mmCIF file of C-alpha atoms in Angstrom:
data_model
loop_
_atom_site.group_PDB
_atom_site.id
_atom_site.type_symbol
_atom_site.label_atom_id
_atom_site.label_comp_id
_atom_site.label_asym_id
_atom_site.label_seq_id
_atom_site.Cartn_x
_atom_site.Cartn_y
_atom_site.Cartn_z
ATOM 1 C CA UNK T 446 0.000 0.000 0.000
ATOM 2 C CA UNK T 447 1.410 3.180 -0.517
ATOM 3 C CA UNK T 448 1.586 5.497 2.082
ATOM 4 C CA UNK T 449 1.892 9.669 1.775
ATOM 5 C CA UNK T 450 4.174 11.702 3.759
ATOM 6 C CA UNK T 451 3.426 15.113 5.477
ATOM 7 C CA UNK T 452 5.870 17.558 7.338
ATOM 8 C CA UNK T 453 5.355 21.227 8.573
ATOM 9 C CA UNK T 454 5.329 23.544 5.254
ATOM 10 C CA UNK T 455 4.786 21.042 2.677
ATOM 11 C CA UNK T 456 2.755 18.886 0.378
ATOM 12 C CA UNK T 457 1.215 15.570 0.824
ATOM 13 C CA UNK T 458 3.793 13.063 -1.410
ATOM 14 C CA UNK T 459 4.840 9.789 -1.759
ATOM 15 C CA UNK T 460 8.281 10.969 -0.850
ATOM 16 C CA UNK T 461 10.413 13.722 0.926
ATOM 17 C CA UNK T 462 11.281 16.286 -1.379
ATOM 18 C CA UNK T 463 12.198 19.797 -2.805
ATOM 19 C CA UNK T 464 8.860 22.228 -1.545
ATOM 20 C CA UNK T 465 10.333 25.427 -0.648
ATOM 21 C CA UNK T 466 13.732 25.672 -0.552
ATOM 22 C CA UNK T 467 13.880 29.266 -0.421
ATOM 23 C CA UNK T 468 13.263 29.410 3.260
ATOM 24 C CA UNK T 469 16.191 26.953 4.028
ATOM 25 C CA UNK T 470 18.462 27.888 6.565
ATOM 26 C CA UNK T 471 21.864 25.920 6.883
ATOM 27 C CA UNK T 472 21.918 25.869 10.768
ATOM 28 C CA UNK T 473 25.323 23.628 10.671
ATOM 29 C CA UNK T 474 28.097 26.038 11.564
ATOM 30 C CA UNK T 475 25.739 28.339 13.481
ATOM 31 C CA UNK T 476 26.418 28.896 17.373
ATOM 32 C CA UNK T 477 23.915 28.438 20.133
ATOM 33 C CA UNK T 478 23.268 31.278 22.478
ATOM 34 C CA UNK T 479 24.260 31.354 26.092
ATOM 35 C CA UNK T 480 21.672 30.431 28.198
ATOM 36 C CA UNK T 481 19.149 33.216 29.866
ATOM 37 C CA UNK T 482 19.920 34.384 33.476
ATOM 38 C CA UNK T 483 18.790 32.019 36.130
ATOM 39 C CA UNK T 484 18.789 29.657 33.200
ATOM 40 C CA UNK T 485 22.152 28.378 33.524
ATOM 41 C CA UNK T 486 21.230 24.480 35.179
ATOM 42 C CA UNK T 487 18.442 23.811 32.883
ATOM 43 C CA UNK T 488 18.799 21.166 30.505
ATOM 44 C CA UNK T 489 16.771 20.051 27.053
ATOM 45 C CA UNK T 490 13.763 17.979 27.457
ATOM 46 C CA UNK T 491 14.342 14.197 27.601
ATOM 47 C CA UNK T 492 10.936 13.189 26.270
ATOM 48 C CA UNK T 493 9.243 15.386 24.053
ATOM 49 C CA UNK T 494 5.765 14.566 22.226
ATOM 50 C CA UNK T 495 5.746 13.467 18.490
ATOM 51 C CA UNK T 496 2.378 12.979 17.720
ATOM 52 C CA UNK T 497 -0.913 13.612 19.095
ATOM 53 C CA UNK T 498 -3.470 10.953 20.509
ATOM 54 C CA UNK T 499 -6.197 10.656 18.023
ATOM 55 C CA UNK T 500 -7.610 12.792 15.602
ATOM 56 C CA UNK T 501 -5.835 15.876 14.734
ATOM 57 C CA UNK T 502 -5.349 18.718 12.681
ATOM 58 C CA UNK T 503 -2.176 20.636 10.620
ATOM 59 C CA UNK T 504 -2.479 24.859 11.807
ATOM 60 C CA UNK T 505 -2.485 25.211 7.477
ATOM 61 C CA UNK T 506 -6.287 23.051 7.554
ATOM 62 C CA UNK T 507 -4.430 19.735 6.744
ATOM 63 C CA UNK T 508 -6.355 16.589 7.861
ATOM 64 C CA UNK T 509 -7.983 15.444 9.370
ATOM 65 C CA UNK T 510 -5.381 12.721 10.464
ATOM 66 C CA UNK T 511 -5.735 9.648 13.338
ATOM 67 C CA UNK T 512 -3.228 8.056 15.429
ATOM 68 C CA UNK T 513 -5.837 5.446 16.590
ATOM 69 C CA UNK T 514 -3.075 2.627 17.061
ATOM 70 C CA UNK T 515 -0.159 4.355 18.608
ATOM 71 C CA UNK T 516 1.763 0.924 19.396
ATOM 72 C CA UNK T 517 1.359 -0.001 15.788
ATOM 73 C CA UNK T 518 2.903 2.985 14.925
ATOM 74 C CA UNK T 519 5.973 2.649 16.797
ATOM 75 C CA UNK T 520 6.353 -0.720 15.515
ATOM 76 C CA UNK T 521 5.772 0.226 12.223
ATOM 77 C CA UNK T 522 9.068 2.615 12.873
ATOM 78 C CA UNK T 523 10.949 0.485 15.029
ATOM 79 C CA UNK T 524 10.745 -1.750 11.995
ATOM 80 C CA UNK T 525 13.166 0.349 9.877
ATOM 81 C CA UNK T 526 16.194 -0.659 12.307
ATOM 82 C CA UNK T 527 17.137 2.599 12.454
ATOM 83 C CA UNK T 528 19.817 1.630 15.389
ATOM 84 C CA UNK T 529 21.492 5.168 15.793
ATOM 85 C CA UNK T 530 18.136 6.525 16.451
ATOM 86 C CA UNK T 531 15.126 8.677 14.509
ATOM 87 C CA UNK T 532 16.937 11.662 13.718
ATOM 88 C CA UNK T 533 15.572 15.245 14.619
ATOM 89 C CA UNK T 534 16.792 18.041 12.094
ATOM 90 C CA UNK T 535 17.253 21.693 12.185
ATOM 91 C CA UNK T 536 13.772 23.819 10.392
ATOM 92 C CA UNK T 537 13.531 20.374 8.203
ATOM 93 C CA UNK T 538 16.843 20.569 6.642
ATOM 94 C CA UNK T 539 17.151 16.810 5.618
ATOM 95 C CA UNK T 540 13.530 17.251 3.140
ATOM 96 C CA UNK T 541 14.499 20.915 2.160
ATOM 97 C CA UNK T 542 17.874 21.407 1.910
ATOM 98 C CA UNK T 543 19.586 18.064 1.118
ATOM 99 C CA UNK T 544 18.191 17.484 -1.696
ATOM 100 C CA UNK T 545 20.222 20.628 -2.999
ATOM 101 C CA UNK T 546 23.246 19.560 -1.389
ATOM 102 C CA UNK T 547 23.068 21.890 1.491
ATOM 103 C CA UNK T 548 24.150 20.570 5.093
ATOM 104 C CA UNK T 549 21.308 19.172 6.908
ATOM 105 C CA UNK T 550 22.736 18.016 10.279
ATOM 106 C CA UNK T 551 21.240 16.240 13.000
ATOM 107 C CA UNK T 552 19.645 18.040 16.335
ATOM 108 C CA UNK T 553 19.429 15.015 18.072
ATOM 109 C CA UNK T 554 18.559 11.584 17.715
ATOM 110 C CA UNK T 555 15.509 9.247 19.115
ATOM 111 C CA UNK T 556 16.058 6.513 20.707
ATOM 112 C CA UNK T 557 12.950 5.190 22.525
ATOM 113 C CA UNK T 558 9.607 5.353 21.411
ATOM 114 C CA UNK T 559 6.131 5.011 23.974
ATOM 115 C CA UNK T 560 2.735 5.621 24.091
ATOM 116 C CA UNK T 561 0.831 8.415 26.511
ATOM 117 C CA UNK T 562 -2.339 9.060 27.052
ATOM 118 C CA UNK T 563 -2.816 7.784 23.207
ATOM 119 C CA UNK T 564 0.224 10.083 22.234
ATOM 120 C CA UNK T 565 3.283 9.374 21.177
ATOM 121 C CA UNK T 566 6.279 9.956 23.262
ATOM 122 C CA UNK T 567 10.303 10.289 22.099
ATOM 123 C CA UNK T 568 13.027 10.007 24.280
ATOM 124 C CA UNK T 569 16.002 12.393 23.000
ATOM 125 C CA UNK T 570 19.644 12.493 22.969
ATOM 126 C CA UNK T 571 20.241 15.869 21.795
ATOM 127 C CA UNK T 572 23.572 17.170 20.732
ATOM 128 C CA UNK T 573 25.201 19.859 22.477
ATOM 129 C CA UNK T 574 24.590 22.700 20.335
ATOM 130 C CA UNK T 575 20.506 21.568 19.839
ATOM 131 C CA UNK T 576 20.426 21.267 23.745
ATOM 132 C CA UNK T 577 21.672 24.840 23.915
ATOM 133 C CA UNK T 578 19.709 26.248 21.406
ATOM 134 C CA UNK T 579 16.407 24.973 23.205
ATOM 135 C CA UNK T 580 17.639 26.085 26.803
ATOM 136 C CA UNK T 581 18.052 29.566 25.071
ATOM 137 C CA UNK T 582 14.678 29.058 23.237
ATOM 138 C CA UNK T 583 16.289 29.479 20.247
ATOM 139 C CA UNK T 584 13.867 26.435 19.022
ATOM 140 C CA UNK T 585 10.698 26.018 20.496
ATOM 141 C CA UNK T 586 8.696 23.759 18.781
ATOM 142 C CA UNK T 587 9.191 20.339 17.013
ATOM 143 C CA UNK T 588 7.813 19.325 14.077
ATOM 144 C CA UNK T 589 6.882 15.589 12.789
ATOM 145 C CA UNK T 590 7.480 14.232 9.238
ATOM 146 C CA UNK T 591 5.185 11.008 9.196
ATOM 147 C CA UNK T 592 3.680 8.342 7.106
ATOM 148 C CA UNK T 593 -0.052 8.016 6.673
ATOM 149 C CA UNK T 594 -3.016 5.947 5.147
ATOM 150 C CA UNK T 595 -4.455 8.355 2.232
ATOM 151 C CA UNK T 596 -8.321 6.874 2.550
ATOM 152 C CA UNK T 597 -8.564 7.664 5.848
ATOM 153 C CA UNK T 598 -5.634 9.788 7.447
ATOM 154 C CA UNK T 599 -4.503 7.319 9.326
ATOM 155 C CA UNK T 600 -0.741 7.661 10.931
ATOM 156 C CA UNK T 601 1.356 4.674 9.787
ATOM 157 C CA UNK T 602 4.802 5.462 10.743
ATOM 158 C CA UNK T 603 6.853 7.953 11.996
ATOM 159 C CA UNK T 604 10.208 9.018 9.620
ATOM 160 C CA UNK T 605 11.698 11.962 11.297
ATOM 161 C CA UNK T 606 11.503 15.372 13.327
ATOM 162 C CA UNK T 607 12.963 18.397 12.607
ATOM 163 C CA UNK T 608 13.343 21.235 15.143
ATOM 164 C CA UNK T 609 11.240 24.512 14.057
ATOM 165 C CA UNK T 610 9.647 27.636 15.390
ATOM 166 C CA UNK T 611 6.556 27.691 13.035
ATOM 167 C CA UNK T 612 5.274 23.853 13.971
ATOM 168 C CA UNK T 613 2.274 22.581 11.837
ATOM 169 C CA UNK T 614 1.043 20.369 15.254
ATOM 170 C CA UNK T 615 -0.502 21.402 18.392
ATOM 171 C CA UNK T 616 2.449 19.720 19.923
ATOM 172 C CA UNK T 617 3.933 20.374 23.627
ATOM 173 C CA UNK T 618 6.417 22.868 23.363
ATOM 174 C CA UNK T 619 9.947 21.867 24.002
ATOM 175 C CA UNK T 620 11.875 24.856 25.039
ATOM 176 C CA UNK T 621 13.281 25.116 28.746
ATOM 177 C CA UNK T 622 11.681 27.664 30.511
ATOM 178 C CA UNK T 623 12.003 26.248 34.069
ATOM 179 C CA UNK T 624 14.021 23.671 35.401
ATOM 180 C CA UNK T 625 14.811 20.134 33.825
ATOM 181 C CA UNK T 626 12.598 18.298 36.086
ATOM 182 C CA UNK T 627 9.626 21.052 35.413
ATOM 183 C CA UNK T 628 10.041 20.133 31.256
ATOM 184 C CA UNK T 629 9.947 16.489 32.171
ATOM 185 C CA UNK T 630 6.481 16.709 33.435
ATOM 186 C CA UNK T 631 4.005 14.914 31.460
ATOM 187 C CA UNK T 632 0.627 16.283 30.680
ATOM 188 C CA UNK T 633 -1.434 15.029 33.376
ATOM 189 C CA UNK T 634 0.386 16.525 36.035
ATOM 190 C CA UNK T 635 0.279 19.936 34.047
ATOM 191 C CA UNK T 636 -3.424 19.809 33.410
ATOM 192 C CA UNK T 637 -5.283 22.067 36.049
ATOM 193 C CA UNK T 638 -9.109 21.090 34.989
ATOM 194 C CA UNK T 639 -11.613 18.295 36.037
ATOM 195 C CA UNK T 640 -10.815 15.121 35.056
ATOM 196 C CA UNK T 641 -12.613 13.463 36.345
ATOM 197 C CA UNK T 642 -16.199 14.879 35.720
ATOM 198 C CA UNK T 643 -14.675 15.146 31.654
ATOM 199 C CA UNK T 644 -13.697 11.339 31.653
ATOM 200 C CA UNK T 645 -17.670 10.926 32.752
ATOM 201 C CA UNK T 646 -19.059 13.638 29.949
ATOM 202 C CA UNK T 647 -17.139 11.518 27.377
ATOM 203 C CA UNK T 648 -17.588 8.076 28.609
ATOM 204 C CA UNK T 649 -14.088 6.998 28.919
ATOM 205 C CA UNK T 650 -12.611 4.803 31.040
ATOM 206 C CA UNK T 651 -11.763 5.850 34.731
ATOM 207 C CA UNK T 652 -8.293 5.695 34.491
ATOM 208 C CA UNK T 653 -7.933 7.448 31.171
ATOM 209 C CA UNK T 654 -5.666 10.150 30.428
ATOM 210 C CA UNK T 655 -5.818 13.430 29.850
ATOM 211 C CA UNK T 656 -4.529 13.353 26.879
ATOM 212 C CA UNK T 657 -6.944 10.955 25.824
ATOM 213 C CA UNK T 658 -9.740 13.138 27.116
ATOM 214 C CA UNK T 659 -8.155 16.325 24.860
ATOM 215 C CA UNK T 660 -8.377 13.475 21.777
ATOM 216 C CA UNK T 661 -11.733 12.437 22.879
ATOM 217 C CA UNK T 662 -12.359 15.943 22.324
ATOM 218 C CA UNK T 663 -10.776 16.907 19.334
ATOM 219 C CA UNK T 664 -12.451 13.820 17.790
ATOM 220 C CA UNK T 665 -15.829 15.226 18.692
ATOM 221 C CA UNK T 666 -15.591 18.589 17.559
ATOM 222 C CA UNK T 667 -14.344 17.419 14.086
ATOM 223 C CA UNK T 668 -17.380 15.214 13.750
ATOM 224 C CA UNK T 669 -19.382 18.107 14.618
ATOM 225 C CA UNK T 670 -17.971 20.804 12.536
ATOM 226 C CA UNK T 671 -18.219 17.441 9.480
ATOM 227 C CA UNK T 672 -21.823 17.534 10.308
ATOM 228 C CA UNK T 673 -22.114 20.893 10.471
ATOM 229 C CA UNK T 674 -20.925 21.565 6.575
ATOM 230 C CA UNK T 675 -22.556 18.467 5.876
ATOM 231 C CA UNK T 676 -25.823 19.966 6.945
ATOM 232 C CA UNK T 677 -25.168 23.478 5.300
ATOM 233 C CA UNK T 678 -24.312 22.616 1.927
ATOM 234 C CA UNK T 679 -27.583 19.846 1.913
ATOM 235 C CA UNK T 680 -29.379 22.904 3.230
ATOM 236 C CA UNK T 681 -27.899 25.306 0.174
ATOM 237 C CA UNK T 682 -29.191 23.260 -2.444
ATOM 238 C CA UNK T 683 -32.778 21.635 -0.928
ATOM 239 C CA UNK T 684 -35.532 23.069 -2.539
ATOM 240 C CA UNK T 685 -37.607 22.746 0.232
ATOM 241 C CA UNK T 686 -36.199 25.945 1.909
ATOM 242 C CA UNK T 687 -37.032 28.274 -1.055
ATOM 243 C CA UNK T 688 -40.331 29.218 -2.229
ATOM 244 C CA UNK T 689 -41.762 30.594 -5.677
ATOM 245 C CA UNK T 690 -41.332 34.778 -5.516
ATOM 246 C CA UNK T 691 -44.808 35.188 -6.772
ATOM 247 C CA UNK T 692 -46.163 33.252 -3.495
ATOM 248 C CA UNK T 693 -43.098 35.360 -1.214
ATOM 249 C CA UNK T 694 -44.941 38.353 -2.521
ATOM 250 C CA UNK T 695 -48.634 37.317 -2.405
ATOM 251 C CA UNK T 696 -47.622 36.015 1.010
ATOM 252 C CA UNK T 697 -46.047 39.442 2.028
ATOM 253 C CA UNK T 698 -49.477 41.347 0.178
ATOM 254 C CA UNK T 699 -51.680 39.588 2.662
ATOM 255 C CA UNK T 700 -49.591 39.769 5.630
ATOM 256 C CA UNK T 701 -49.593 43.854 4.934
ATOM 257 C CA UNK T 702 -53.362 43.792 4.183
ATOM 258 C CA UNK T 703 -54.029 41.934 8.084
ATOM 259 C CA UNK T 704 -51.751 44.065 9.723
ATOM 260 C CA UNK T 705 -52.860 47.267 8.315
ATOM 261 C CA UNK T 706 -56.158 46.114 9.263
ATOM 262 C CA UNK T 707 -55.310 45.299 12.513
ATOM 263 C CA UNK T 708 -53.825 48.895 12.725
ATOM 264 C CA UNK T 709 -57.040 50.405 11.904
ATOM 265 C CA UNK T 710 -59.289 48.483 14.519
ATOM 266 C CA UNK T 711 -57.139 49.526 17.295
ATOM 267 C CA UNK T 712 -57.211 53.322 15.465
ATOM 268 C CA UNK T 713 -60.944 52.970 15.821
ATOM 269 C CA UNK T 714 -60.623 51.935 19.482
ATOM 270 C CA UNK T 715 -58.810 54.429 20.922
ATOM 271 C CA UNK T 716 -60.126 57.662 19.006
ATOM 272 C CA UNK T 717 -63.719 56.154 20.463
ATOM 273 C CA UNK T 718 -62.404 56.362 23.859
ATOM 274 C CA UNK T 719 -60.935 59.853 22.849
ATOM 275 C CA UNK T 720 -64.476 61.516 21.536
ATOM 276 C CA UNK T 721 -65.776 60.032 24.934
ATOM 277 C CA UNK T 722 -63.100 61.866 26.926
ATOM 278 C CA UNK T 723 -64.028 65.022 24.769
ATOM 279 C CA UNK T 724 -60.657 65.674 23.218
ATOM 280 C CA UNK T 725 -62.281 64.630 19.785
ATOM 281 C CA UNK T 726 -65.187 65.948 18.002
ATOM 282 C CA UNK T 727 -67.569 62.979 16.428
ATOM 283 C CA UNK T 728 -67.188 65.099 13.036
ATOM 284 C CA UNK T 729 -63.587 64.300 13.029
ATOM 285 C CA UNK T 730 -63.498 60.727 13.551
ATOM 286 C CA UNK T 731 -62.729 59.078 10.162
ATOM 287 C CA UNK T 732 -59.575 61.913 10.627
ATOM 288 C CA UNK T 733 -58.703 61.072 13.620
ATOM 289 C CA UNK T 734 -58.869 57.327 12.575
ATOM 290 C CA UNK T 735 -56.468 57.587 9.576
ATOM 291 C CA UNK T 736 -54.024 59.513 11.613
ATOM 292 C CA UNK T 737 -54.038 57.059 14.911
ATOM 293 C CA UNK T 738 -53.588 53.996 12.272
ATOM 294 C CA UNK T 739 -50.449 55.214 10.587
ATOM 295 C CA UNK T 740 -48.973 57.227 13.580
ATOM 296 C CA UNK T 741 -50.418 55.736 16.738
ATOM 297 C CA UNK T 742 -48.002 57.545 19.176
ATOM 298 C CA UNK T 743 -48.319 61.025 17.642
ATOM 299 C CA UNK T 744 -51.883 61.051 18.005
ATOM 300 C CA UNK T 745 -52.091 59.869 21.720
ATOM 301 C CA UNK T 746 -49.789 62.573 22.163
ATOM 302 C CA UNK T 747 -52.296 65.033 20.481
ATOM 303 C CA UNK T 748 -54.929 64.172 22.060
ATOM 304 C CA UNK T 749 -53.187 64.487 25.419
ATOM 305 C CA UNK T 750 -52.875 67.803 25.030
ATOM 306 C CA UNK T 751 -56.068 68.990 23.775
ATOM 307 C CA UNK T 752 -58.445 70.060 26.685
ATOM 308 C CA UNK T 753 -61.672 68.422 27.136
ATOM 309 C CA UNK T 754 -63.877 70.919 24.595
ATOM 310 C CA UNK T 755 -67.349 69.664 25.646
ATOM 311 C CA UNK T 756 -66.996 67.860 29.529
ATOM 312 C CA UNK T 757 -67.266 64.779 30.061
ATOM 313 C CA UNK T 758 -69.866 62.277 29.988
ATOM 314 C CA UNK T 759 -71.491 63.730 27.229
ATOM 315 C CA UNK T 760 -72.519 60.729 24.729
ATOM 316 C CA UNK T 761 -70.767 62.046 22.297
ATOM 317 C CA UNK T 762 -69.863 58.159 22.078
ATOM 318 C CA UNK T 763 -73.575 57.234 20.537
ATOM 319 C CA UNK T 764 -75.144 57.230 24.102
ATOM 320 C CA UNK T 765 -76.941 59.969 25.442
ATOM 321 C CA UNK T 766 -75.802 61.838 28.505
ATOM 322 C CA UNK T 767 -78.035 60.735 31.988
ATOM 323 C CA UNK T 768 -79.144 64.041 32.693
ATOM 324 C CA UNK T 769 -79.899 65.110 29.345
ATOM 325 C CA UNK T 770 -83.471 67.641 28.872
ATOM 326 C CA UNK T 771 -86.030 67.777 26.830
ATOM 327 C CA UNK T 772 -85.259 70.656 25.094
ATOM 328 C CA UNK T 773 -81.651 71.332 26.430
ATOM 329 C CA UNK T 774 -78.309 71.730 23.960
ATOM 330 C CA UNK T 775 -77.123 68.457 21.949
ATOM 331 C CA UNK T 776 -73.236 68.171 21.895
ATOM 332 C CA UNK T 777 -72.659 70.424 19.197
ATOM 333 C CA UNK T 778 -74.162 73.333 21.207
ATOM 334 C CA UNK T 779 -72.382 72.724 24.304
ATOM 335 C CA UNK T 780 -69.363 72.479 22.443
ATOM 336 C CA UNK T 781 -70.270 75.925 20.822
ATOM 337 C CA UNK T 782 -71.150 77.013 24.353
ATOM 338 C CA UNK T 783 -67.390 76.011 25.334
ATOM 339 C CA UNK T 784 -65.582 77.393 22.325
ATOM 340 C CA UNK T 785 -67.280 80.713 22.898
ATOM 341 C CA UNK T 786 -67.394 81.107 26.331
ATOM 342 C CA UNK T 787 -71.155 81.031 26.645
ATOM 343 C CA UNK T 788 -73.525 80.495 29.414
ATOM 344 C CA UNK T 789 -75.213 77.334 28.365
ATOM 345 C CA UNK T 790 -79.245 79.626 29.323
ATOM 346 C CA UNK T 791 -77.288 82.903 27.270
ATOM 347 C CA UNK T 792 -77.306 80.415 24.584
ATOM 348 C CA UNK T 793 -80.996 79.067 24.774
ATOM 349 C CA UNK T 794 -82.152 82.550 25.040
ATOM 350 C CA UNK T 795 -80.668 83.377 21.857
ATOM 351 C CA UNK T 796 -80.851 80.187 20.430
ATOM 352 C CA UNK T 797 -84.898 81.050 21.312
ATOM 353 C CA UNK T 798 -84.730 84.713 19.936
ATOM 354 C CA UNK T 799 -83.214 83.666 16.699
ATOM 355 C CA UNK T 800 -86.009 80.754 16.193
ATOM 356 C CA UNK T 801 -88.494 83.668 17.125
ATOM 357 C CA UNK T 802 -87.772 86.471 14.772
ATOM 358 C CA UNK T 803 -86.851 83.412 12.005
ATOM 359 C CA UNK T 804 -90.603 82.951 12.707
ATOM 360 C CA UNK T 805 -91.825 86.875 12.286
ATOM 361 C CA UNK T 806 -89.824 87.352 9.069
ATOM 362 C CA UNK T 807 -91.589 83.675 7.251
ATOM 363 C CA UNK T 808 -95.301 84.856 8.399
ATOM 364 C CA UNK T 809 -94.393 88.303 6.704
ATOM 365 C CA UNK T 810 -92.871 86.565 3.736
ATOM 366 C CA UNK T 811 -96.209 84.641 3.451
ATOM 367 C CA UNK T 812 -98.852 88.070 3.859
ATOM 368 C CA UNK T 813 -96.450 89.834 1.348
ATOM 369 C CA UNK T 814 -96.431 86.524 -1.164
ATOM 370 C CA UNK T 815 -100.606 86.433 -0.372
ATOM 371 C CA UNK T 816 -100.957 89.920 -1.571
ATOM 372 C CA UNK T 817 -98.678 89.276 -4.764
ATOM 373 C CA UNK T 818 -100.877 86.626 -5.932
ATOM 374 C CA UNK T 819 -104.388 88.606 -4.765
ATOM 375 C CA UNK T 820 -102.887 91.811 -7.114
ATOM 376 C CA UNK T 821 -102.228 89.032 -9.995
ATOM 377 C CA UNK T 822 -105.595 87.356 -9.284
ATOM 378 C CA UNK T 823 -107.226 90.923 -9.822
ATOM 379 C CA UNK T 824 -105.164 91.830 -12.896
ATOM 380 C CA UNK T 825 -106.406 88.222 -14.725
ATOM 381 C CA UNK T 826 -109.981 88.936 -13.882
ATOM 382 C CA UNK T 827 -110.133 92.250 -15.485
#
């Protein structure tokens, strides 16, 4: 079966080869830097992680790879009898730059393999200059060139490592910070979160890791971010989540017709209760209607400021007032009465004076129209 091969930076091949050689750095006659201040008795990690438990992404989108077998994988690589160790390069020099005949010299070397948590674990010999480039933090990072299954990502074997500061992994950094036997602490003991309660949430076993738990974890959110596009591009192209425009808009027609209706029965609602508070004539209703259905606010706040024209408890509703008189003034009057400052008697009295003289001037109008046709009666008989 053939097998491809990833590293930090480049393609997926069948073998190592030239990808971009123009970021090559020969490293070989390069000196380390003297360690930091208060730095001086820290060493290089023994044991550094090589690959992560599980599935797993590359930072560049790359995957999604598994290292469900981690035994097989070391077995896989312990079965290239590579007796002098897995070697660990400088920024990938032995993929980059050795194939243009550029030096590509050796960091270190591995020389035990195990599994952790579902991860795999190297233990180091590092040269001298590597070791003091990492207890300067000159390198911070390692970086994995591996073997894996093409159909499903799966991690086959592990080829080399190559000391970097712009890793593809989520790997645990290497450079001393603190002391040797700080750096030589594995995961678990770093991990400050419930284990516990997590191992639960994910049904794994009791005793299991915490790197398993983080793989357990990465495994689920890949599923779910799968199912996720899954569901949006099925989503895209279903017809059942469009619908013809002409029913959108015959839709949207009848939705505007309800609601403007709607609009207009409350309209009608509240100017009623306004003509029965007297802020609103009955002649202005249909007005007042129209202008409460397209600006409801503005015309509560008009009629809270006009005053109450004709009193209250007038009818002006449709019912008539209790202590209405025969003969006394409809609404139209007493809102005359109010407008004009009139006594509501001044007003009968002229209201009566007016009747009486309209009265005088018809019965004169009818003697002077009698005479008229007596004079023409005359005329006709002569």
């Amino acid at each position: 079966m053939e097998h491809l091969i990833t590293r930090t930076g480049g393609e997926n091949e069948t073998r190592a080869g030239k990808l971009i050689p123009s970021f090559v750095i020969d490293t070989a006659g390069a000196p380390a830097s003297a360690p930091a201040p208060g730095e001086e008795t820290a060493t290089a990690p023994e044991w550094i992680e090589l690959l992560p438990g599980g599935v797993f992404y590359g930072r560049d989108g790359r995957g999604p790879f598994r290292l469900d077998d981690p035994a097989a994988v070391i077995a896989s690589t312990t079965a290239l009898q590579m007796n002098a160790g897995i070697p660990i390069d400088y920024d990938h020099a032995t993929d980059f730059g050795a194939p243009e005949g550029r030096p590509a010299p050796a960091a270190g070397w591995i020389r035990e393999l195990e599994v952790r948590g579902g991860a795999v674990w190297g233990r180091v010999e590092w040269t001298a200059r590597a070791a003091s480039s990492i207890v300067a933090r000159e390198y911070r990072y390692v970086s994995p060139v591996f073997q894996f299954d093409p159909k499903d990502g799966s991690v086959t074997r592990l080829l080399r490592a190559g000391l970097t500061n712009n890793p593809n992994l989520h790997l645990t950094a290497i450079a001393a910070s603190r002391t040797a036997a700080a750096d030589n602490e594995t995961k678990d003991q770093r991990m400050e979160f419930p284990i516990q309660e997590l191992r639960e949430l994910l049904n794994l076993e009791g005793d299991a890791s915490a790197a398993e738990v983080v793989a357990k974890v990465r495994e689920l959110r890949a599923a779910g971010d799968a199912a996720s596009s899954q569901s949006t591009s099925t989503q895209a192209h279903d017809p059942a989540h469009y619908v013809a425009i002409a029913e959108f808009e015959r839709a949207l027609t009848e939705l505007n017709a309800l609601k403007a209706e709607r609009a207009r029965e409350r309209a009608a609602h509240t100017v009623e209760e306004a003509i029965r508070a007297g802020k609103v004539v009955p002649a202005q209703r249909e007005w007042a209607i129209a202008y409460c259905a397209a600006d409801a606010r503005g015309f509560q706040a008009f009629a809270a400021k006009q005053p109450s024209i004709v009193g209250e408890n007038l009818g002006l509703g449709g019912e008539p007032p209790a202590d209405r008189r025969g003969g006394g003034l409809n609404a139209a009057e007493l809102a005359i009465c109010a407008q004009l400052g009139l006594k509501h008697s001044e007003f009968v009295r002229r209201k009566r004076g007016r009747a009486d003289f309209l009265s005088l001037e018809r019965a004169d109008l009818d003697l002077r129209n009698a005479a008229v046709r007596s004079a023409d009666l005359r005329n006709n008989q002569d």
